[in-house]
Every structure is written in structure tokens, then in C-alpha cells.
PDB file of C-alpha atoms in Angstrom:
ATOM      1  CA  UNK A   1      12.210  43.863 -11.449  1.00  0.00           C
ATOM      2  CA  UNK A   2      14.455  40.986 -12.795  1.00  0.00           C
ATOM      3  CA  UNK A   3      14.474  39.246  -9.011  1.00  0.00           C
ATOM      4  CA  UNK A   4      10.582  39.654  -9.405  1.00  0.00           C
ATOM      5  CA  UNK A   5      10.686  38.142 -12.870  1.00  0.00           C
ATOM      6  CA  UNK A   6      12.817  35.127 -11.854  1.00  0.00           C
ATOM      7  CA  UNK A   7      10.712  34.374  -8.899  1.00  0.00           C
ATOM      8  CA  UNK A   8       7.584  34.387 -11.003  1.00  0.00           C
ATOM      9  CA  UNK A   9       9.176  31.971 -13.530  1.00  0.00           C
ATOM     10  CA  UNK A  10      10.452  29.673 -10.349  1.00  0.00           C
ATOM     11  CA  UNK A  11       6.789  29.620  -9.118  1.00  0.00           C
ATOM     12  CA  UNK A  12       5.131  28.825 -12.488  1.00  0.00           C
ATOM     13  CA  UNK A  13       7.989  26.115 -12.813  1.00  0.00           C
ATOM     14  CA  UNK A  14       7.111  24.911  -9.483  1.00  0.00           C
ATOM     15  CA  UNK A  15       3.308  24.821 -10.220  1.00  0.00           C
ATOM     16  CA  UNK A  16       3.639  23.335 -13.516  1.00  0.00           C
ATOM     17  CA  UNK A  17       5.874  20.253 -12.158  1.00  0.00           C
ATOM     18  CA  UNK A  18       3.332  19.848  -8.998  1.00  0.00           C
ATOM     19  CA  UNK A  19       0.076  20.157 -11.040  1.00  0.00           C
ATOM     20  CA  UNK A  20       0.831  17.286 -13.193  1.00  0.00           C
ATOM     21  CA  UNK A  21       1.955  14.862 -10.670  1.00  0.00           C
ATOM     22  CA  UNK A  22      -0.461  11.979  -9.955  1.00  0.00           C
ATOM     23  CA  UNK A  23       0.468  12.284  -6.149  1.00  0.00           C
ATOM     24  CA  UNK A  24      -1.227  14.978  -3.748  1.00  0.00           C
ATOM     25  CA  UNK A  25       1.142  17.762  -2.713  1.00  0.00           C
ATOM     26  CA  UNK A  26       0.458  20.195  -0.303  1.00  0.00           C
ATOM     27  CA  UNK A  27       2.973  23.000   1.202  1.00  0.00           C
ATOM     28  CA  UNK A  28       2.034  24.534   4.708  1.00  0.00           C
ATOM     29  CA  UNK A  29       3.841  27.537   6.373  1.00  0.00           C
ATOM     30  CA  UNK A  30       4.911  26.928  10.026  1.00  0.00           C
ATOM     31  CA  UNK A  31       1.075  28.028  11.215  1.00  0.00           C
ATOM     32  CA  UNK A  32      -0.198  25.346   9.270  1.00  0.00           C
ATOM     33  CA  UNK A  33      -1.926  27.419   6.367  1.00  0.00           C
ATOM     34  CA  UNK A  34      -1.623  26.158   2.986  1.00  0.00           C
ATOM     35  CA  UNK A  35       0.644  27.755   0.578  1.00  0.00           C
ATOM     36  CA  UNK A  36       0.210  25.396  -2.266  1.00  0.00           C
ATOM     37  CA  UNK A  37      -2.139  22.618  -3.164  1.00  0.00           C
ATOM     38  CA  UNK A  38      -1.765  20.492  -6.392  1.00  0.00           C
ATOM     39  CA  UNK A  39      -4.651  19.375  -8.289  1.00  0.00           C
ATOM     40  CA  UNK A  40      -4.402  15.810  -7.264  1.00  0.00           C
ATOM     41  CA  UNK A  41      -4.382  16.738  -3.317  1.00  0.00           C
ATOM     42  CA  UNK A  42      -7.553  18.936  -4.060  1.00  0.00           C
ATOM     43  CA  UNK A  43      -9.342  15.977  -5.682  1.00  0.00           C
ATOM     44  CA  UNK A  44      -8.374  13.873  -2.787  1.00  0.00           C
ATOM     45  CA  UNK A  45      -9.980  15.838  -0.171  1.00  0.00           C
ATOM     46  CA  UNK A  46     -12.666  17.375  -2.792  1.00  0.00           C
ATOM     47  CA  UNK A  47     -11.607  20.886  -2.801  1.00  0.00           C
ATOM     48  CA  UNK A  48     -10.892  23.730  -5.237  1.00  0.00           C
ATOM     49  CA  UNK A  49      -6.947  23.978  -5.719  1.00  0.00           C
ATOM     50  CA  UNK A  50      -7.150  27.620  -5.909  1.00  0.00           C
ATOM     51  CA  UNK A  51      -9.617  28.690  -3.004  1.00  0.00           C
ATOM     52  CA  UNK A  52      -7.821  26.947  -0.249  1.00  0.00           C
ATOM     53  CA  UNK A  53      -4.297  28.950  -0.383  1.00  0.00           C
ATOM     54  CA  UNK A  54      -4.133  30.741   2.868  1.00  0.00           C
ATOM     55  CA  UNK A  55      -6.295  28.621   4.579  1.00  0.00           C
ATOM     56  CA  UNK A  56      -5.573  26.251   7.775  1.00  0.00           C
ATOM     57  CA  UNK A  57      -4.998  22.513   6.806  1.00  0.00           C
ATOM     58  CA  UNK A  58      -7.664  21.369   9.230  1.00  0.00           C
ATOM     59  CA  UNK A  59     -10.154  22.904   6.678  1.00  0.00           C
ATOM     60  CA  UNK A  60      -9.559  20.296   4.156  1.00  0.00           C
ATOM     61  CA  UNK A  61      -9.889  17.450   6.681  1.00  0.00           C
ATOM     62  CA  UNK A  62      -9.949  17.168  10.342  1.00  0.00           C
ATOM     63  CA  UNK A  63      -8.510  13.391  10.598  1.00  0.00           C
ATOM     64  CA  UNK A  64      -6.168  12.490  13.435  1.00  0.00           C
ATOM     65  CA  UNK A  65      -3.538  11.290  11.273  1.00  0.00           C
ATOM     66  CA  UNK A  66      -3.485  14.568   9.331  1.00  0.00           C
ATOM     67  CA  UNK A  67      -3.211  16.416  12.242  1.00  0.00           C
ATOM     68  CA  UNK A  68      -0.451  14.122  13.958  1.00  0.00           C
ATOM     69  CA  UNK A  69       1.341  14.445  10.513  1.00  0.00           C
ATOM     70  CA  UNK A  70       1.309  18.155  10.679  1.00  0.00           C
ATOM     71  CA  UNK A  71       2.069  18.248  14.328  1.00  0.00           C
ATOM     72  CA  UNK A  72       4.929  15.805  13.770  1.00  0.00           C
ATOM     73  CA  UNK A  73       6.644  17.806  10.770  1.00  0.00           C
ATOM     74  CA  UNK A  74       6.238  21.234  12.491  1.00  0.00           C
ATOM     75  CA  UNK A  75       8.374  19.534  15.554  1.00  0.00           C
ATOM     76  CA  UNK A  76      11.116  18.352  12.894  1.00  0.00           C
ATOM     77  CA  UNK A  77      10.190  15.000  12.264  1.00  0.00           C
ATOM     78  CA  UNK A  78       9.075  12.922   9.373  1.00  0.00           C
ATOM     79  CA  UNK A  79       5.875  11.315   9.852  1.00  0.00           C
ATOM     80  CA  UNK A  80       4.063   8.352   7.731  1.00  0.00           C
ATOM     81  CA  UNK A  81       0.460   6.873   8.026  1.00  0.00           C
ATOM     82  CA  UNK A  82      -2.185   5.633   6.227  1.00  0.00           C
ATOM     83  CA  UNK A  83      -5.481   7.501   5.862  1.00  0.00           C
ATOM     84  CA  UNK A  84      -8.938   6.256   4.188  1.00  0.00           C
ATOM     85  CA  UNK A  85     -11.044   8.707   2.401  1.00  0.00           C
ATOM     86  CA  UNK A  86     -14.019   7.067   1.256  1.00  0.00           C
ATOM     87  CA  UNK A  87     -13.343   3.837  -0.559  1.00  0.00           C
ATOM     88  CA  UNK A  88      -9.589   4.747  -1.452  1.00  0.00           C
ATOM     89  CA  UNK A  89      -7.011   4.338   0.909  1.00  0.00           C
ATOM     90  CA  UNK A  90      -3.583   6.689   0.504  1.00  0.00           C
ATOM     91  CA  UNK A  91      -0.082   6.795   2.010  1.00  0.00           C
ATOM     92  CA  UNK A  92       0.341  10.322   4.002  1.00  0.00           C
ATOM     93  CA  UNK A  93       4.065  11.377   4.139  1.00  0.00           C
ATOM     94  CA  UNK A  94       4.787  14.634   6.150  1.00  0.00           C
ATOM     95  CA  UNK A  95       8.151  16.126   5.975  1.00  0.00           C
ATOM     96  CA  UNK A  96       9.523  19.258   7.638  1.00  0.00           C
ATOM     97  CA  UNK A  97      10.930  22.239   5.694  1.00  0.00           C
ATOM     98  CA  UNK A  98      13.721  23.703   7.585  1.00  0.00           C
ATOM     99  CA  UNK A  99      16.407  26.471   7.081  1.00  0.00           C
ATOM    100  CA  UNK A 100      18.891  26.997   9.492  1.00  0.00           C
ATOM    101  CA  UNK A 101      17.704  24.353  11.738  1.00  0.00           C
ATOM    102  CA  UNK A 102      14.706  25.902  12.020  1.00  0.00           C
ATOM    103  CA  UNK A 103      11.156  24.321  10.729  1.00  0.00           C
ATOM    104  CA  UNK A 104       9.729  26.976   7.968  1.00  0.00           C
ATOM    105  CA  UNK A 105       6.806  24.565   6.948  1.00  0.00           C
ATOM    106  CA  UNK A 106       5.652  21.343   6.047  1.00  0.00           C
ATOM    107  CA  UNK A 107       5.344  19.474   2.623  1.00  0.00           C
ATOM    108  CA  UNK A 108       2.670  16.809   2.552  1.00  0.00           C
ATOM    109  CA  UNK A 109       2.526  13.836   0.126  1.00  0.00           C
ATOM    110  CA  UNK A 110      -0.597  11.911  -0.481  1.00  0.00           C
ATOM    111  CA  UNK A 111      -0.324   8.854  -2.413  1.00  0.00           C
ATOM    112  CA  UNK A 112      -3.151   6.613  -3.371  1.00  0.00           C
ATOM    113  CA  UNK A 113      -2.139   2.888  -2.693  1.00  0.00           C
ATOM    114  CA  UNK A 114      -6.201   1.587  -2.911  1.00  0.00           C
ATOM    115  CA  UNK A 115      -4.881  -0.704  -6.047  1.00  0.00           C
ATOM    116  CA  UNK A 116      -1.490  -1.621  -4.221  1.00  0.00           C
ATOM    117  CA  UNK A 117      -3.484  -2.748  -1.049  1.00  0.00           C
ATOM    118  CA  UNK A 118      -5.974  -4.800  -3.050  1.00  0.00           C
ATOM    119  CA  UNK A 119      -3.301  -6.734  -4.919  1.00  0.00           C
ATOM    120  CA  UNK A 120      -1.715  -7.331  -1.446  1.00  0.00           C
ATOM    121  CA  UNK A 121      -4.769  -8.581  -0.068  1.00  0.00           C
ATOM    122  CA  UNK A 122      -5.517 -10.826  -2.920  1.00  0.00           C
ATOM    123  CA  UNK A 123      -2.156 -11.916  -2.592  1.00  0.00           C
ATOM    124  CA  UNK A 124      -2.726 -12.939   1.103  1.00  0.00           C
ATOM    125  CA  UNK A 125      -5.932 -14.642  -0.037  1.00  0.00           C
ATOM    126  CA  UNK A 126      -4.387 -16.727  -2.720  1.00  0.00           C
ATOM    127  CA  UNK A 127      -1.144 -17.485  -0.324  1.00  0.00           C
ATOM    128  CA  UNK A 128      -3.496 -18.766   2.385  1.00  0.00           C
ATOM    129  CA  UNK A 129      -5.695 -20.651  -0.104  1.00  0.00           C
ATOM    130  CA  UNK A 130      -2.561 -22.318  -1.844  1.00  0.00           C
ATOM    131  CA  UNK A 131      -1.212 -23.300   1.804  1.00  0.00           C
ATOM    132  CA  UNK A 132      -4.706 -24.743   2.613  1.00  0.00           C
ATOM    133  CA  UNK A 133      -4.730 -26.777  -0.926  1.00  0.00           C
ATOM    134  CA  UNK A 134      -1.338 -28.098  -0.585  1.00  0.00           C
ATOM    135  CA  UNK A 135      -1.510 -29.259   3.149  1.00  0.00           C
ATOM    136  CA  UNK A 136      -4.763 -31.174   2.627  1.00  0.00           C
ATOM    137  CA  UNK A 137      -3.119 -33.763   0.194  1.00  0.00           C
ATOM    138  CA  UNK A 138       0.415 -33.443   2.052  1.00  0.00           C
ATOM    139  CA  UNK A 139      -1.737 -34.637   5.315  1.00  0.00           C
ATOM    140  CA  UNK A 140      -3.579 -37.444   3.687  1.00  0.00           C
ATOM    141  CA  UNK A 141       0.017 -38.838   2.224  1.00  0.00           C
ATOM    142  CA  UNK A 142       1.754 -38.382   5.531  1.00  0.00           C
ATOM    143  CA  UNK A 143      -1.300 -40.183   7.547  1.00  0.00           C
ATOM    144  CA  UNK A 144      -1.360 -43.137   5.169  1.00  0.00           C
ATOM    145  CA  UNK A 145       2.588 -43.630   5.134  1.00  0.00           C
ATOM    146  CA  UNK A 146       2.648 -43.603   8.983  1.00  0.00           C
ATOM    147  CA  UNK A 147      -0.127 -46.025   9.152  1.00  0.00           C
ATOM    148  CA  UNK A 148       2.129 -48.369   6.800  1.00  0.00           C
ATOM    149  CA  UNK A 149       5.344 -47.632   8.370  1.00  0.00           C
ATOM    150  CA  UNK A 150       3.806 -48.792  11.750  1.00  0.00           C
ATOM    151  CA  UNK A 151       2.533 -51.964  10.466  1.00  0.00           C
ATOM    152  CA  UNK A 152      -0.980 -50.922  11.240  1.00  0.00           C
ATOM    153  CA  UNK A 153      -2.312 -51.900   7.986  1.00  0.00           C
ATOM    154  CA  UNK A 154      -3.682 -55.259   7.115  1.00  0.00           C
ATOM    155  CA  UNK A 155      -1.483 -57.029   4.028  1.00  0.00           C
ATOM    156  CA  UNK A 156      -4.676 -56.881   1.680  1.00  0.00           C
ATOM    157  CA  UNK A 157      -5.146 -52.997   2.379  1.00  0.00           C
ATOM    158  CA  UNK A 158      -1.633 -51.907   1.546  1.00  0.00           C
ATOM    159  CA  UNK A 159      -2.503 -51.749  -2.346  1.00  0.00           C
ATOM    160  CA  UNK A 160      -5.400 -49.614  -1.604  1.00  0.00           C
ATOM    161  CA  UNK A 161      -3.371 -47.304   0.761  1.00  0.00           C
ATOM    162  CA  UNK A 162      -0.602 -47.126  -1.620  1.00  0.00           C
ATOM    163  CA  UNK A 163      -2.841 -46.090  -4.390  1.00  0.00           C
ATOM    164  CA  UNK A 164      -4.419 -43.289  -2.194  1.00  0.00           C
ATOM    165  CA  UNK A 165      -0.777 -42.247  -1.402  1.00  0.00           C
ATOM    166  CA  UNK A 166      -0.121 -42.119  -5.297  1.00  0.00           C
ATOM    167  CA  UNK A 167      -3.494 -40.420  -6.002  1.00  0.00           C
ATOM    168  CA  UNK A 168      -2.883 -37.771  -3.434  1.00  0.00           C
ATOM    169  CA  UNK A 169       1.039 -37.218  -4.610  1.00  0.00           C
ATOM    170  CA  UNK A 170      -0.572 -36.618  -8.033  1.00  0.00           C
ATOM    171  CA  UNK A 171      -2.915 -34.131  -6.878  1.00  0.00           C
ATOM    172  CA  UNK A 172       0.101 -32.287  -4.989  1.00  0.00           C
ATOM    173  CA  UNK A 173       1.741 -32.518  -8.072  1.00  0.00           C
ATOM    174  CA  UNK A 174      -1.010 -31.018 -10.272  1.00  0.00           C
ATOM    175  CA  UNK A 175      -1.339 -28.240  -7.715  1.00  0.00           C
ATOM    176  CA  UNK A 176       2.306 -27.315  -7.648  1.00  0.00           C
ATOM    177  CA  UNK A 177       2.080 -27.013 -11.626  1.00  0.00           C
ATOM    178  CA  UNK A 178      -0.678 -24.822 -11.265  1.00  0.00           C
ATOM    179  CA  UNK A 179       0.899 -22.579  -8.772  1.00  0.00           C
ATOM    180  CA  UNK A 180       3.829 -22.279 -11.275  1.00  0.00           C
ATOM    181  CA  UNK A 181       1.682 -21.741 -13.983  1.00  0.00           C
ATOM    182  CA  UNK A 182       0.311 -19.029 -12.171  1.00  0.00           C
ATOM    183  CA  UNK A 183       3.386 -17.645 -11.471  1.00  0.00           C
ATOM    184  CA  UNK A 184       4.502 -17.797 -14.823  1.00  0.00           C
ATOM    185  CA  UNK A 185       1.285 -15.630 -15.882  1.00  0.00           C
TER     186      UNK A 185
END
């Protein structure tokens, strides 16, 4: 009775922890049957967390990534991949559960990386735009300076070329200051 009571307490403790985690967690046995699925994982796959215990993992989702993750973990290897479900992107981590070097099951972690991916995309776009905006005045400055250096400018045009170089340099400084301000924000 004491052992059963202790086991129930540990199970309740495990459930309390996993149910209140934002990330999806699924525990499988070595037959690919669901032993435990938390609320977050159930919500990700659009199922009821209680009704899927002892069901095969592929009843949740038949994606190739999920199949490969489970197969890899059952073979004793960790596995990582990205899966897209609706308009959300998730990072899938599969780890084998071993006992005496035998794989007894699999733990799947499903992390919502939608926001992180959106931020990364915005950062890449920002970097591309900044690079383009900085390159334009630099190319202009370089071109005018090269013409002047090679003596290809008439004496009466030197003032206009110098003014153009000055204006482009001011524009460049303004852009750099904007980037620094954005970095501070």
C-alpha cells in the first residue's frame, strides 16, 4: 500500500509539473503508444489530453517529421526538427528513454518557435534593408571620389562633386545614427 501510495504521489507530482508547462511534452513507450501527453501538446495537435493515452502516436499527427523523430529516438538517437502546424512553427525534440542501455520509450518536446521565427525574419529583412541603404551612399561617394582621383573631373565641376560627396557622407552618417538609435531601442 505504501509503494502504491508513493507511486501515485510521484505520478501526481509529474502530472502537476507537466500540465503547467507551456511546452508540449509527450511520453511514449517502446511500442510508440502515448503514456502521457500534457495540455500544451494536446492543444498543439488539437486533441484531448485524457483520451489519447495508450493510443499510437500517429493518431495525433502523421507528419514525416514526427515519424522520423520517434523512429530515431527508438533507435537510441536524439532527433530535432521543425514542424509547421497551421500558422504556427514548432521545434520538435525527441529523446530516447533508456534503462540498462535498452530503449524503453521516447520523450517528445514540442516548443512553439513561431514568434522567434517571425523576429528572426524581421531581423534578416532589417539587415538586408540597412545594408542596401548604406551601400547606396557609399557607392556614390566612392564613384565621385574615384572620378576626382583619376583627374576625370573638370576644374569647374570639382566643387559640385565635393558637395555631392559631402551630402552623401551626411546621409550615411544619418543612417548610421538611425541604426544606433534603433539598437538602443
